Amino acid sequence: FKEGVHEAFIKYCLPVYAKYKPYTKEEMESCIRNMAMRKKFMEEENLQFDFRDKLSLLKCPVLLIAGREDGAHPLETAIETAESIPRHLLSFEVIGDAGAP
C-alpha cells in the first residue's frame, strides 16, 4: 500500500465501522498487522469473493440479518443479496441502529 493509506483508513474509515462502540487504542494495537497478506486479499481474493450468482441454488432455509447503520456491509447490499435467495427459503431481518463493530 502507499504510505499513509493505513493511517488514513484508521482515521476516516474505521469510525464508520465502529460507530456505536469505537475501538480503544489498546484494541487497535492488539490487531495483528500483516500488510502483505492484506494487500494480497484486497487486490486478489476480495475481487473474487462474490457468490451472488450461486445464491439461487440454495436448498436450505436462510436467515439474513442486516444492520441499518452498517458501514462495512450497507443495507443496500443486504437487500441485493436477499433478492438473490429463493423467497420460500429466506427470512430477512433488518435491525435499526445496528452495524459491524
PDB file of C-alpha atoms in Angstrom:
ATOM      1  CA  PHE A   1       0.000   0.000   0.000  1.00  0.00           C
ATOM      2  CA  LYS A   2       1.046   3.584  -0.481  1.00  0.00           C
ATOM      3  CA  GLU A   3       2.466   5.368   2.529  1.00  0.00           C
ATOM      4  CA  GLY A   4      -0.227   6.805   4.773  1.00  0.00           C
ATOM      5  CA  VAL A   5      -3.083   4.621   3.474  1.00  0.00           C
ATOM      6  CA  HIS A   6      -3.307   2.543   6.662  1.00  0.00           C
ATOM      7  CA  GLU A   7      -3.285   5.640   8.834  1.00  0.00           C
ATOM      8  CA  ALA A   8      -5.980   7.274   6.680  1.00  0.00           C
ATOM      9  CA  PHE A   9      -8.108   4.131   6.949  1.00  0.00           C
ATOM     10  CA  ILE A  10      -7.831   4.183  10.736  1.00  0.00           C
ATOM     11  CA  LYS A  11      -8.700   7.880  10.872  1.00  0.00           C
ATOM     12  CA  TYR A  12     -11.549   8.090   8.333  1.00  0.00           C
ATOM     13  CA  CYS A  13     -12.978   4.632   7.657  1.00  0.00           C
ATOM     14  CA  LEU A  14     -12.715   2.759  10.936  1.00  0.00           C
ATOM     15  CA  PRO A  15     -15.024   5.158  12.804  1.00  0.00           C
ATOM     16  CA  VAL A  16     -17.788   4.272  10.326  1.00  0.00           C
ATOM     17  CA  TYR A  17     -17.395   0.567  11.163  1.00  0.00           C
ATOM     18  CA  ALA A  18     -17.348   1.204  14.898  1.00  0.00           C
ATOM     19  CA  LYS A  19     -19.950   3.959  15.031  1.00  0.00           C
ATOM     20  CA  TYR A  20     -21.526   2.990  18.355  1.00  0.00           C
ATOM     21  CA  LYS A  21     -18.585   1.411  20.157  1.00  0.00           C
ATOM     22  CA  PRO A  22     -15.284   2.797  18.878  1.00  0.00           C
ATOM     23  CA  TYR A  23     -12.219   0.628  19.200  1.00  0.00           C
ATOM     24  CA  THR A  24      -9.894   1.552  22.030  1.00  0.00           C
ATOM     25  CA  LYS A  25      -6.242   2.288  21.403  1.00  0.00           C
ATOM     26  CA  GLU A  26      -5.372  -0.994  23.129  1.00  0.00           C
ATOM     27  CA  GLU A  27      -7.749  -2.943  20.872  1.00  0.00           C
ATOM     28  CA  MET A  28      -6.214  -1.392  17.777  1.00  0.00           C
ATOM     29  CA  GLU A  29      -2.698  -2.122  18.998  1.00  0.00           C
ATOM     30  CA  SER A  30      -3.610  -5.777  19.626  1.00  0.00           C
ATOM     31  CA  CYS A  31      -4.572  -6.337  15.977  1.00  0.00           C
ATOM     32  CA  ILE A  32      -2.161  -8.451  14.011  1.00  0.00           C
ATOM     33  CA  ARG A  33      -0.980  -6.426  11.040  1.00  0.00           C
ATOM     34  CA  ASN A  34       0.274  -8.331   8.074  1.00  0.00           C
ATOM     35  CA  MET A  35       0.169  -5.728   5.336  1.00  0.00           C
ATOM     36  CA  ALA A  36       1.436  -8.131   2.661  1.00  0.00           C
ATOM     37  CA  MET A  37      -1.445 -10.511   3.367  1.00  0.00           C
ATOM     38  CA  ARG A  38      -3.969  -7.653   3.496  1.00  0.00           C
ATOM     39  CA  LYS A  39      -2.672  -6.291   0.182  1.00  0.00           C
ATOM     40  CA  LYS A  40      -2.979  -9.744  -1.435  1.00  0.00           C
ATOM     41  CA  PHE A  41      -6.523 -10.128  -0.120  1.00  0.00           C
ATOM     42  CA  MET A  42      -7.649  -6.682  -1.245  1.00  0.00           C
ATOM     43  CA  GLU A  43      -6.045  -6.928  -4.689  1.00  0.00           C
ATOM     44  CA  GLU A  44      -6.774 -10.588  -5.478  1.00  0.00           C
ATOM     45  CA  GLU A  45      -9.011 -12.596  -3.157  1.00  0.00           C
ATOM     46  CA  ASN A  46     -11.574  -9.898  -2.371  1.00  0.00           C
ATOM     47  CA  LEU A  47     -12.246  -9.341  -6.072  1.00  0.00           C
ATOM     48  CA  GLN A  48     -13.291 -12.991  -6.438  1.00  0.00           C
ATOM     49  CA  PHE A  49     -15.470 -13.120  -3.326  1.00  0.00           C
ATOM     50  CA  ASP A  50     -18.865 -12.673  -4.936  1.00  0.00           C
ATOM     51  CA  PHE A  51     -21.168 -15.668  -4.854  1.00  0.00           C
ATOM     52  CA  ARG A  52     -24.454 -13.864  -5.542  1.00  0.00           C
ATOM     53  CA  ASP A  53     -24.991 -15.804  -8.755  1.00  0.00           C
ATOM     54  CA  LYS A  54     -24.917 -19.044  -6.708  1.00  0.00           C
ATOM     55  CA  LEU A  55     -27.480 -17.972  -4.089  1.00  0.00           C
ATOM     56  CA  SER A  56     -30.388 -19.143  -6.225  1.00  0.00           C
ATOM     57  CA  LEU A  57     -29.048 -22.695  -5.791  1.00  0.00           C
ATOM     58  CA  LEU A  58     -29.627 -22.687  -2.029  1.00  0.00           C
ATOM     59  CA  LYS A  59     -31.844 -25.501  -0.771  1.00  0.00           C
ATOM     60  CA  CYS A  60     -31.938 -24.848   2.990  1.00  0.00           C
ATOM     61  CA  PRO A  61     -33.576 -22.054   4.994  1.00  0.00           C
ATOM     62  CA  VAL A  62     -31.548 -18.849   5.279  1.00  0.00           C
ATOM     63  CA  LEU A  63     -31.703 -16.199   7.985  1.00  0.00           C
ATOM     64  CA  LEU A  64     -30.163 -12.980   6.671  1.00  0.00           C
ATOM     65  CA  ILE A  65     -29.733 -10.210   9.235  1.00  0.00           C
ATOM     66  CA  ALA A  66     -28.676  -6.706   8.240  1.00  0.00           C
ATOM     67  CA  GLY A  67     -27.906  -3.633  10.317  1.00  0.00           C
ATOM     68  CA  ARG A  68     -29.490  -0.414   9.120  1.00  0.00           C
ATOM     69  CA  GLU A  69     -26.366   1.543  10.183  1.00  0.00           C
ATOM     70  CA  ASP A  70     -23.711  -0.876   8.952  1.00  0.00           C
ATOM     71  CA  GLY A  71     -20.887   0.963   7.219  1.00  0.00           C
ATOM     72  CA  ALA A  72     -18.989  -2.214   6.395  1.00  0.00           C
ATOM     73  CA  HIS A  73     -21.956  -4.049   4.874  1.00  0.00           C
ATOM     74  CA  PRO A  74     -24.520  -1.499   3.656  1.00  0.00           C
ATOM     75  CA  LEU A  75     -28.220  -2.296   3.816  1.00  0.00           C
ATOM     76  CA  GLU A  76     -28.483  -1.892   0.037  1.00  0.00           C
ATOM     77  CA  THR A  77     -26.062  -4.794  -0.406  1.00  0.00           C
ATOM     78  CA  ALA A  78     -28.022  -6.944   2.034  1.00  0.00           C
ATOM     79  CA  ILE A  79     -31.214  -6.235   0.085  1.00  0.00           C
ATOM     80  CA  GLU A  80     -29.490  -7.188  -3.148  1.00  0.00           C
ATOM     81  CA  THR A  81     -28.294 -10.406  -1.506  1.00  0.00           C
ATOM     82  CA  ALA A  82     -31.802 -11.155  -0.208  1.00  0.00           C
ATOM     83  CA  GLU A  83     -33.227 -10.711  -3.706  1.00  0.00           C
ATOM     84  CA  SER A  84     -30.890 -13.461  -4.950  1.00  0.00           C
ATOM     85  CA  ILE A  85     -32.091 -16.069  -2.426  1.00  0.00           C
ATOM     86  CA  PRO A  86     -35.217 -18.112  -3.195  1.00  0.00           C
ATOM     87  CA  ARG A  87     -38.079 -16.366  -1.378  1.00  0.00           C
ATOM     88  CA  HIS A  88     -39.508 -19.535   0.160  1.00  0.00           C
ATOM     89  CA  LEU A  89     -36.180 -20.153   1.935  1.00  0.00           C
ATOM     90  CA  LEU A  90     -35.494 -16.611   3.117  1.00  0.00           C
ATOM     91  CA  SER A  91     -36.098 -14.882   6.440  1.00  0.00           C
ATOM     92  CA  PHE A  92     -34.702 -11.351   6.142  1.00  0.00           C
ATOM     93  CA  GLU A  93     -34.461  -9.113   9.193  1.00  0.00           C
ATOM     94  CA  VAL A  94     -33.199  -5.525   9.347  1.00  0.00           C
ATOM     95  CA  ILE A  95     -32.106  -4.251  12.730  1.00  0.00           C
ATOM     96  CA  GLY A  96     -32.155  -0.485  13.222  1.00  0.00           C
ATOM     97  CA  ASP A  97     -29.125   1.244  14.762  1.00  0.00           C
ATOM     98  CA  ALA A  98     -27.038  -1.896  14.239  1.00  0.00           C
ATOM     99  CA  GLY A  99     -23.852  -2.416  12.311  1.00  0.00           C
ATOM    100  CA  ALA A 100     -20.488  -4.128  12.293  1.00  0.00           C
ATOM    101  CA  PRO A 101     -18.359  -3.239  15.326  1.00  0.00           C
TER     102      PRO A 101
END
